[in-house]
Short mmCIF file of C-alpha atoms in Angstrom, two decimals:
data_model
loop_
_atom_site.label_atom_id
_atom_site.label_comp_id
_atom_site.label_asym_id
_atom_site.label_seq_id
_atom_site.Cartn_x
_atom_site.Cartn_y
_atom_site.Cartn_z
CA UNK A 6 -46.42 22.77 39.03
CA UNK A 7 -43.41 24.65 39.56
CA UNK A 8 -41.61 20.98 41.05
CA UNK A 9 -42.60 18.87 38.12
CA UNK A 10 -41.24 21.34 35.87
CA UNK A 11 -38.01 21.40 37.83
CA UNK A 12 -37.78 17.65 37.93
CA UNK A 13 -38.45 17.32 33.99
CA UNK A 14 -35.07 15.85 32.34
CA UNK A 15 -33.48 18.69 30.05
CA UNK A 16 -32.44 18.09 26.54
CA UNK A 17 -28.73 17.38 27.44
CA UNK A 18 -29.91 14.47 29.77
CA UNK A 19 -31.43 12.38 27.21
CA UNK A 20 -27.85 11.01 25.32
CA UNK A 21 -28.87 10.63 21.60
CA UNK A 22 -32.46 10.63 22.25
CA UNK A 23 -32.96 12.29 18.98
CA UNK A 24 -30.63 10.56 17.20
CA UNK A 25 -31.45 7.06 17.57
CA UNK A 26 -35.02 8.06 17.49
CA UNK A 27 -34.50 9.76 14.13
CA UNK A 28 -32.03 6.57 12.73
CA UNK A 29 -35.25 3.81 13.50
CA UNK A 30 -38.20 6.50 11.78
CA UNK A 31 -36.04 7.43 9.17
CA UNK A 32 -34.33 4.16 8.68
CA UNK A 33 -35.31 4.05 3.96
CA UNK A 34 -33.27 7.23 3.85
CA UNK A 35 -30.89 6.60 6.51
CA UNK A 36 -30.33 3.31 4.44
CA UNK A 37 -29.96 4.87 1.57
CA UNK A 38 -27.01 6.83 2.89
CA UNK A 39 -25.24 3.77 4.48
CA UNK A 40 -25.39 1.69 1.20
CA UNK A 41 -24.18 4.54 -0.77
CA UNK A 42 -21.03 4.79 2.38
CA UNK A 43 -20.89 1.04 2.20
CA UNK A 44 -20.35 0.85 -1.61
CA UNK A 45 -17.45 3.61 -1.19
CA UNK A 46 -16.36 1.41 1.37
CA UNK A 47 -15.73 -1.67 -0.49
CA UNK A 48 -14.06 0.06 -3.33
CA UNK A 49 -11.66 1.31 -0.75
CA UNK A 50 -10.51 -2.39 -0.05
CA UNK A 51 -10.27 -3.18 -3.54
CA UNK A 52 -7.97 -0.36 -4.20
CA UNK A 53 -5.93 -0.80 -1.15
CA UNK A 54 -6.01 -4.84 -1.98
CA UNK A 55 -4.42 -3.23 -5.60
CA UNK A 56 -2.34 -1.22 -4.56
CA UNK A 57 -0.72 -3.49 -2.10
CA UNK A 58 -0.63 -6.30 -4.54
CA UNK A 59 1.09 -4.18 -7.06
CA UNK A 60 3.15 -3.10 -4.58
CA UNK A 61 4.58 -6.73 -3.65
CA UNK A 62 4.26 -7.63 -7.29
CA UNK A 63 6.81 -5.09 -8.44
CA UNK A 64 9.21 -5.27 -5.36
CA UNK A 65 8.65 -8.38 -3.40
CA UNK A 66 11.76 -9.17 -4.52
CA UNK A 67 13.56 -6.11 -2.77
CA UNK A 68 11.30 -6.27 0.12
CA UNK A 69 12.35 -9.51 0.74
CA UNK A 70 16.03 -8.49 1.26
CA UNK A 71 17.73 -8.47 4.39
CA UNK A 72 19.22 -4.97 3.48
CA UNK A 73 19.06 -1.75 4.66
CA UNK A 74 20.07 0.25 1.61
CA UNK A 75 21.73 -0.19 -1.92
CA UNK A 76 24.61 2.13 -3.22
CA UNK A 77 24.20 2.78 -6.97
CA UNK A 78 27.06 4.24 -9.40
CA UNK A 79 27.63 7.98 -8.91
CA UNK A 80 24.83 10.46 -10.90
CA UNK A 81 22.64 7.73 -11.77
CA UNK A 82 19.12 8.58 -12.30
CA UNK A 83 16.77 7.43 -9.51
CA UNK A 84 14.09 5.70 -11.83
CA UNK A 85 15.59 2.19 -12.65
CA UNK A 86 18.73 2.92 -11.43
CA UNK A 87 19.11 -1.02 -10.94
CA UNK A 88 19.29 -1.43 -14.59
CA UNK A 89 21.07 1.97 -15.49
CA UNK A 90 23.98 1.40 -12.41
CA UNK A 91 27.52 -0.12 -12.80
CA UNK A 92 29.78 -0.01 -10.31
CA UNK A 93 33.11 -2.06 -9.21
CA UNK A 94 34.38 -4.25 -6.70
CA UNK A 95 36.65 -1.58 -5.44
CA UNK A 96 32.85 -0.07 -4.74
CA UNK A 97 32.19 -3.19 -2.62
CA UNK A 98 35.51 -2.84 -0.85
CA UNK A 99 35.05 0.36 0.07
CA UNK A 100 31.16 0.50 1.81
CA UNK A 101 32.47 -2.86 3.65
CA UNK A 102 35.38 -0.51 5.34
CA UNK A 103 33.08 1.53 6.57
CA UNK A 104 32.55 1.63 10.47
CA UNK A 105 28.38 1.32 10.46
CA UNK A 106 28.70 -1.38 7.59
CA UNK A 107 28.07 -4.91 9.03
CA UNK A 108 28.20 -6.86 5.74
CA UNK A 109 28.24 -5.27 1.50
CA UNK A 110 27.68 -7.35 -1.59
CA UNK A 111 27.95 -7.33 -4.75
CA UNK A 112 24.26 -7.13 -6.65
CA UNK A 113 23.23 -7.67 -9.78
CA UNK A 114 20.36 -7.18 -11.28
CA UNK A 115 18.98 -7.04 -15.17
CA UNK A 116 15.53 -8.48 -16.94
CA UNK A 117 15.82 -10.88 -19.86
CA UNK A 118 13.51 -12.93 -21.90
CA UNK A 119 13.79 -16.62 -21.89
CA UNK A 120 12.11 -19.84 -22.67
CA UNK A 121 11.79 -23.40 -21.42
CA UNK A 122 12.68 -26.43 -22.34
CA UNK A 123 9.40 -27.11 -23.79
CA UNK A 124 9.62 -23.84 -25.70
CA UNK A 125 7.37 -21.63 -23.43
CA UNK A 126 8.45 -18.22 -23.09
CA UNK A 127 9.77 -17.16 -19.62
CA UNK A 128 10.37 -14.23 -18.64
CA UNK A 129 12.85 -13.31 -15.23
CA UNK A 130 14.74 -10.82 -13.55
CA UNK A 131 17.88 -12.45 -12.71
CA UNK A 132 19.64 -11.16 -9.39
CA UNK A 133 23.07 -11.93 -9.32
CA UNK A 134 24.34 -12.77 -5.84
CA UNK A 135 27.26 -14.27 -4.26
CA UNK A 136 26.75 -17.88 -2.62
CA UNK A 137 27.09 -17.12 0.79
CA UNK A 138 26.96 -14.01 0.85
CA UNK A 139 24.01 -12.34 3.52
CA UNK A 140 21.57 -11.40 0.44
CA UNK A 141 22.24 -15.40 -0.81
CA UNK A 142 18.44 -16.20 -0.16
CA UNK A 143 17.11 -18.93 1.90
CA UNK A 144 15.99 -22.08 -0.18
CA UNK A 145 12.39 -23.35 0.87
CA UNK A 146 12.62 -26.32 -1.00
CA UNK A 147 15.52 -27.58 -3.25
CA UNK A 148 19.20 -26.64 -3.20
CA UNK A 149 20.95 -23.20 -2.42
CA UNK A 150 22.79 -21.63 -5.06
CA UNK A 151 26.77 -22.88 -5.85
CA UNK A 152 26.64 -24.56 -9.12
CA UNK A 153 27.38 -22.09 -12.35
CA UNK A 154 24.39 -22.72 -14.01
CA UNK A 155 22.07 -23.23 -11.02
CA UNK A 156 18.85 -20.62 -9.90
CA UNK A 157 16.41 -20.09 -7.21
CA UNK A 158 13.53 -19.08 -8.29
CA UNK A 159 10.56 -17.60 -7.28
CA UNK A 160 7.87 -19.65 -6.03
CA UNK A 161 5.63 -18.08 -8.60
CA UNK A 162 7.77 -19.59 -10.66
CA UNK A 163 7.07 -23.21 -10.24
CA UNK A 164 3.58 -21.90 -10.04
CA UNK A 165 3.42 -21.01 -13.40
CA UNK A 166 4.35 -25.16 -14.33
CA UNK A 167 8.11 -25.61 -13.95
CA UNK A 168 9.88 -27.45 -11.79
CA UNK A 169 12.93 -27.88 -9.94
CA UNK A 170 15.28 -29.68 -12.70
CA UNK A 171 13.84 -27.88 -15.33
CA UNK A 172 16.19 -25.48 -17.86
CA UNK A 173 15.43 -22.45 -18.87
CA UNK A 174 17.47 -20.70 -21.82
CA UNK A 175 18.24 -17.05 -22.12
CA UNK A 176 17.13 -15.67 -25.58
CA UNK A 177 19.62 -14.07 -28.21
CA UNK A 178 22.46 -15.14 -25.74
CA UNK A 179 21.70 -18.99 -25.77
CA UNK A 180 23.02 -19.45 -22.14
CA UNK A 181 21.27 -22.73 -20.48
CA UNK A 182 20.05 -22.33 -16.42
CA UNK A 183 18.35 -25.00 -14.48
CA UNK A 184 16.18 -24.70 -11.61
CA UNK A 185 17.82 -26.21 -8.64
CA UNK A 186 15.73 -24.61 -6.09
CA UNK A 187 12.63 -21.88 -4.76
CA UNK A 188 12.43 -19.18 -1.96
CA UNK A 189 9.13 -20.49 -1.17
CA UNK A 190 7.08 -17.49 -1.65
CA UNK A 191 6.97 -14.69 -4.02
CA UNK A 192 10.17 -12.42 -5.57
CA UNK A 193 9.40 -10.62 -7.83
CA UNK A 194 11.08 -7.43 -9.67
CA UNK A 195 9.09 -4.98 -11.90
CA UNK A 196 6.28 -7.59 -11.98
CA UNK A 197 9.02 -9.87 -13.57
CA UNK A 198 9.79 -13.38 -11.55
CA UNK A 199 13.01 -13.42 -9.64
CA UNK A 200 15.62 -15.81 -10.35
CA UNK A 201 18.81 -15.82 -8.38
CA UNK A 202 22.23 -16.91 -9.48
CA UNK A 203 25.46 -16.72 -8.60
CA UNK A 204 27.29 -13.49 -9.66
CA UNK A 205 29.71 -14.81 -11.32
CA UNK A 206 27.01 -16.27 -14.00
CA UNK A 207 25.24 -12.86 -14.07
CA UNK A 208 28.51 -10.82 -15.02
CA UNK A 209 28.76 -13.60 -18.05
CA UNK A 210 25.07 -13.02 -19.33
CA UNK A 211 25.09 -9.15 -18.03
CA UNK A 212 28.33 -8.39 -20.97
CA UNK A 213 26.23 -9.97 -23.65
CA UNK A 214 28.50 -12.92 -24.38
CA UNK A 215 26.98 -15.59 -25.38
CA UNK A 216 27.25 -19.08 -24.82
CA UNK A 217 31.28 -20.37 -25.16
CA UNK A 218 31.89 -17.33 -26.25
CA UNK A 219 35.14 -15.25 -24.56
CA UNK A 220 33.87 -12.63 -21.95
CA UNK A 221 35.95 -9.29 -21.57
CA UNK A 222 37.89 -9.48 -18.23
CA UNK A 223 36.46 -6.44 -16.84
CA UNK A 224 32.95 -8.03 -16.54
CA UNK A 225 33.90 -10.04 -13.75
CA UNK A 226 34.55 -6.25 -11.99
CA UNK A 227 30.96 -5.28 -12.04
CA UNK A 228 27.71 -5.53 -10.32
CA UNK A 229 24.09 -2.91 -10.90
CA UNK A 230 24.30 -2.13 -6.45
CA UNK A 231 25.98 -2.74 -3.15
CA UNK A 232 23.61 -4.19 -1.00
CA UNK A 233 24.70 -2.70 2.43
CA UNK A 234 23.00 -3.74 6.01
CA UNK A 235 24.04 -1.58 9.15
CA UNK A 236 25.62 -2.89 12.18
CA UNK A 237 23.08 -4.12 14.67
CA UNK A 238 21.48 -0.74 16.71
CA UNK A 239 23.07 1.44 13.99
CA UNK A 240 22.32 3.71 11.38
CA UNK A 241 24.28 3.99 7.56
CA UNK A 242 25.95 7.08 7.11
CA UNK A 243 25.06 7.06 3.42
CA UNK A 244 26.80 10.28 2.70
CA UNK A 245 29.92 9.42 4.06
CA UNK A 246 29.91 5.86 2.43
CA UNK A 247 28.85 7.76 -0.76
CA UNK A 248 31.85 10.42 -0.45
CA UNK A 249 34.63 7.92 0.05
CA UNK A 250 33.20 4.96 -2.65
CA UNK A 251 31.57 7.74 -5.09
CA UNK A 252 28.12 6.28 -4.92
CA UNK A 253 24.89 7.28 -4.67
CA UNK A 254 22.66 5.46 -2.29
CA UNK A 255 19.16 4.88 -1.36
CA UNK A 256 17.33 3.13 1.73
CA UNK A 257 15.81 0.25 0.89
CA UNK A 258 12.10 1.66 0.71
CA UNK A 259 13.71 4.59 -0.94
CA UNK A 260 15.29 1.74 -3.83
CA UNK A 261 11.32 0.85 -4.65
CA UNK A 262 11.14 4.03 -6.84
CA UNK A 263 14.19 2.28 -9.06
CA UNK A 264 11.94 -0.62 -10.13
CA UNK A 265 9.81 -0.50 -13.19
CA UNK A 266 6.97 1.76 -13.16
CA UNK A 267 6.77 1.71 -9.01
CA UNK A 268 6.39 5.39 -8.80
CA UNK A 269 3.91 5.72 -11.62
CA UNK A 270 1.36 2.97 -10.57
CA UNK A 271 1.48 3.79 -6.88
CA UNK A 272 1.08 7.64 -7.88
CA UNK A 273 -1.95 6.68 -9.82
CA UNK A 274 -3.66 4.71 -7.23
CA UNK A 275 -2.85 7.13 -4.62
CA UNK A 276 -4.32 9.57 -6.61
CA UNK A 277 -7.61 7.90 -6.76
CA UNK A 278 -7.63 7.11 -3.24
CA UNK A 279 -7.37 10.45 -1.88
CA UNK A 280 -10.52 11.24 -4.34
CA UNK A 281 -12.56 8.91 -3.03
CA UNK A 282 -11.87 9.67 0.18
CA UNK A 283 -12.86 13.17 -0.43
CA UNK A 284 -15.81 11.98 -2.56
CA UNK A 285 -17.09 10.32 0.99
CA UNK A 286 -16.39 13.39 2.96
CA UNK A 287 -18.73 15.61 0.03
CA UNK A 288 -21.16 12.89 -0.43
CA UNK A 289 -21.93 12.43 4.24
CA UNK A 290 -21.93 16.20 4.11
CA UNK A 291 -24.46 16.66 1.50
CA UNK A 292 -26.50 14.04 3.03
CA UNK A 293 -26.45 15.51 6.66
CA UNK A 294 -26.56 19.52 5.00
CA UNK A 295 -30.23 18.12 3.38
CA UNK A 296 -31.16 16.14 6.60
CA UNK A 297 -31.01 18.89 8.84
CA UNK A 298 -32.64 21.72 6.74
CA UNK A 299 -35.32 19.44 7.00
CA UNK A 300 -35.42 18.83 10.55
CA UNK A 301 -34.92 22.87 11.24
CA UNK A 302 -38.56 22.35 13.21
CA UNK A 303 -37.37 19.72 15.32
CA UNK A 304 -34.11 21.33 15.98
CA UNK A 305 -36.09 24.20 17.16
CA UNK A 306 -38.24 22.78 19.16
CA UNK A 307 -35.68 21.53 21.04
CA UNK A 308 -33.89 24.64 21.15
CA UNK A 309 -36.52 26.26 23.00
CA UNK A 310 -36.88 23.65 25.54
CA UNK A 311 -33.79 24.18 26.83
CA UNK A 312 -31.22 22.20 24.67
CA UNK A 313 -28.20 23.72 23.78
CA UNK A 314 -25.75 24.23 20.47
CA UNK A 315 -23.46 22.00 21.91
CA UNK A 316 -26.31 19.15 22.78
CA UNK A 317 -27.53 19.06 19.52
CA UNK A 318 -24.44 18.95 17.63
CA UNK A 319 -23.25 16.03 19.72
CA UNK A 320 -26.15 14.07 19.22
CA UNK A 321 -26.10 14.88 15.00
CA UNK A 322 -22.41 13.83 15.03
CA UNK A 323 -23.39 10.53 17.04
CA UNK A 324 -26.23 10.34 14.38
CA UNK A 325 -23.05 10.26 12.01
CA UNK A 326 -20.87 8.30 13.92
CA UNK A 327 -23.28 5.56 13.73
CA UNK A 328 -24.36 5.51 10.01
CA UNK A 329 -20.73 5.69 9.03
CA UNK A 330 -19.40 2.84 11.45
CA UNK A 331 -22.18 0.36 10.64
CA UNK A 332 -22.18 1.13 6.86
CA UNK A 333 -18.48 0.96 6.79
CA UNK A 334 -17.86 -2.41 8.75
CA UNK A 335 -20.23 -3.67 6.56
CA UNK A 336 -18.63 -2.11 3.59
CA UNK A 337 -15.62 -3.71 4.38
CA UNK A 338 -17.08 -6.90 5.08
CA UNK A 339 -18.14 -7.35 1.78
CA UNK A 340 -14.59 -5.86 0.52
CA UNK A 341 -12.61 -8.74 1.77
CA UNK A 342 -15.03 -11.04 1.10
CA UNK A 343 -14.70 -10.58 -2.62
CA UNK A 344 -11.22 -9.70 -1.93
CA UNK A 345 -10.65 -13.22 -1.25
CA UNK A 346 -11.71 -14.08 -4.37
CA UNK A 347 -9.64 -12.07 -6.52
CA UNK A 348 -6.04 -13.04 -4.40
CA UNK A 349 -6.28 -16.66 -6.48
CA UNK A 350 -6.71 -14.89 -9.72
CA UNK A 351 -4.03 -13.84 -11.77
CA UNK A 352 -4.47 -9.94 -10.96
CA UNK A 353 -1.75 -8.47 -8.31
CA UNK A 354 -3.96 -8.19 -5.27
CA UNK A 355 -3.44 -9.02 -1.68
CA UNK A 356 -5.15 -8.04 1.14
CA UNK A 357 -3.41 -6.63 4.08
CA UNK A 358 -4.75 -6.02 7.26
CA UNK A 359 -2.66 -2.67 7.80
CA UNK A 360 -3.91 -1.20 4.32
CA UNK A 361 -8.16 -1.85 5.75
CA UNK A 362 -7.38 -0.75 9.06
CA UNK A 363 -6.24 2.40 7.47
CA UNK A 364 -8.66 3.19 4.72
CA UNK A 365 -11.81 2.46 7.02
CA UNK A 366 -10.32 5.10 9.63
CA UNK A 367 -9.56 7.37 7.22
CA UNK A 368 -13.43 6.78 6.07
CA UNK A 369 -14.90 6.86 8.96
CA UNK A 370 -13.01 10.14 10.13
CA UNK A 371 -13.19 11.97 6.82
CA UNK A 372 -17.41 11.47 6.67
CA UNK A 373 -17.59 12.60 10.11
CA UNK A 374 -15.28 15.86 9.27
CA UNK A 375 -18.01 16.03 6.42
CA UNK A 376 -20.68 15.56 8.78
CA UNK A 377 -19.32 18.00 11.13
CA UNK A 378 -19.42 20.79 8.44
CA UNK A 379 -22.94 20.05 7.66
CA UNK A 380 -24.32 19.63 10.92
CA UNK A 381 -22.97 22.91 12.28
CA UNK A 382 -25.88 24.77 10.48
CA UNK A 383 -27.82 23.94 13.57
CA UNK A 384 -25.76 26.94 15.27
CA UNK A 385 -27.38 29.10 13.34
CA UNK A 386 -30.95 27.53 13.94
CA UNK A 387 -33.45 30.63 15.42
CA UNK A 388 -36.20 28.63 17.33
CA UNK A 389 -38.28 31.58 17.10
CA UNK A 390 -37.64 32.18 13.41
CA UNK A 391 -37.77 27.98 12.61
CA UNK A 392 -41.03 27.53 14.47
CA UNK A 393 -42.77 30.91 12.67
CA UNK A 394 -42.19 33.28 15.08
CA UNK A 395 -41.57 35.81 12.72
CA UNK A 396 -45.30 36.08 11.60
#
């Protein structure tokens, strides 16, 4: 008697016995949970599919920028500092002198309302660049810029029903462009299409002169930026370019928080990210706090046969582990699925594989933190108490 007792398996030697027993007989509430896990789940790919299409809807056009960091005039305020800097081509001079400064442009950058030839409105942000220069950008289809009245544009653009050949005309100003070419993807600025031009033309339209009209001589001095890239296996000394050109510069990343309401949406979707990630961690724990006050028998039973704290917790978590996995894959699932739908729409949203990666970690680790909190009431399980002991 004493043998077969002996050679009977202990608690700890079954791996998730419980568990997985408990997940097939319990599988309507179990289910329950997952959907409700799942649902969070999708909404998380949603909001990351916003926020990352808002993201490359406000500053594609920076992102796309072989740059490393922009030097603004001295003092200017960080939000839209592309439309509230000036600064000179002495500026330019200067940064390019500088011993971790491979190449420095002159950048130009302002928002203006337009129309078509056909009279459709059109709205742009016009970067002003210099033909050749290393932030001239690459022409998918088309020709590169060198003609005064010539523009790249966005690929949005042409999406949108122009062409390449088409004019556009700057309101108030009267100043005729045409289309002579297209990055091939999206730029955009401040959810504005981008439309390149040489700088030359931007200084003209920037000092308000309109078309024929004399432009003071001093526009042809002045650009919004320096776009600055490093030398190759270097970093910018910013402050010392700063000090000796009396800028004020930003990284590139850091130069997102100048566009149009960057910092605001992000902020706000942040913001409701972080609460639904916390909703997930509330909503696991409740479910696992309830589960296991109900299974306090169970739990004792299995207490006094020998298994442990630590047993029993391992196998809850796994219990976790497993609803939150499943429910969130499939979560996701769904999430990109639909996800797919929305990126042809006209709503900023793009799915990046980063972004889901990300959120279903942070899911999946946050309901199991959740769990963990929950599931540690079975420390304080008495088997004699649980199982009636006491009377």
């Amino acid at each position: 008697m004493a043998s077969a007792r002996a050679d009977r398996p202990r608690p700890e030697r079954i791996p998730m016995f419980l568990a997985l027993r408990e997940l097939r007989f319990a599988r309507s509430r179990f289910s329950l949970m997952g959907g409700v896990v799942a649902l969070i789940a999708v909404l998380m790919v949603v909001l990351s599919g916003l926020s990352s299409g808002l993201v490359n809807d406000g500053v594609s056009g920076l992102k796309n920028q072989p740059v490393d960091a922009f030097a603004f005039a001295g003092g200017t305020k960080t939000d839209s500092a592309f439309s509230r800097s000036i600064v000179d081509l002495g500026q330019v001079t200067t940064w390019a002198a500088q011993p971790d400064v491979a190449d420095a442009a002159p950048f130009g950058s302002m928002l203006v309302n337009a129309h078509s030839s056909a009279g459709a409105p059109v709205d742009l942000a016009l970067f002003g660049v210099e033909p050749g220069s290393f932030i001239d950008p690459h022409v998918a289809d088309g020709q590169a810029l060198g003609a005064d009245d010539g523009i790249v544009v966005s690929q949005t653009v042409l999406d949108d029903g122009l062409a390449i050949g088409d004019t556009v005309t700057i309101d108030r100003i009267g100043t005729t462009l045409t289309i002579i070419g297209t990055t091939g993807n999206q730029h955009t600025f401040g959810h504005v299409d981008v439309a390149y031009l040489p700088l030359t033309t931007w200084q003209e339209i920037h000092s308000g002169a309109a078309a024929g009209e004399q432009v003071r001589p001093d526009a042809y001095t002045e650009a919004s930026a320096v776009a600055l890239r490093a030398v190759d296996g270097a970093t910018l000394d910013l402050a010392a370019g700063d000090a000796a050109a009396g800028t004020s510069s930003m990284t590139l990343t850091e130069s997102f928080g100048a566009s149009p309401g960057y910092t605001a949406e992000t902020s706000t979707l942040l913001l409701i990210q972080v609460f639904l990630y916390a909703i997930s961690a509330l909503v696991v724990g409740a479910f696992f706090t309830v589960w296991t006050i109900q299974r306090r028998q169970e739990l004792a039973v299995l207490r006094a046969m020998g298994g442990s704290t630590g047993y029993l917790m391992r196998d809850g978590l796994a219990q976790a582990l497993i609803v939150l996995v499943a429910s969130s894959a499939v979560g996701v699932a769904i999430g990109v699925a639909g996800g797919g739908l929305l990126s042809g729409t006209a709503m900023p949203f793009a799915l990046e594989a980063p972004a889901i990666v990300l959120a279903f970690a942070l899911l999946v680790v946050l309901g199991t933190v959740g769990a963990a909190f929950a599931i540690a009431r079975i420390a304080k399980v008495d088997p004699l108490k649980a199982l009636g002991g006491q009377r």
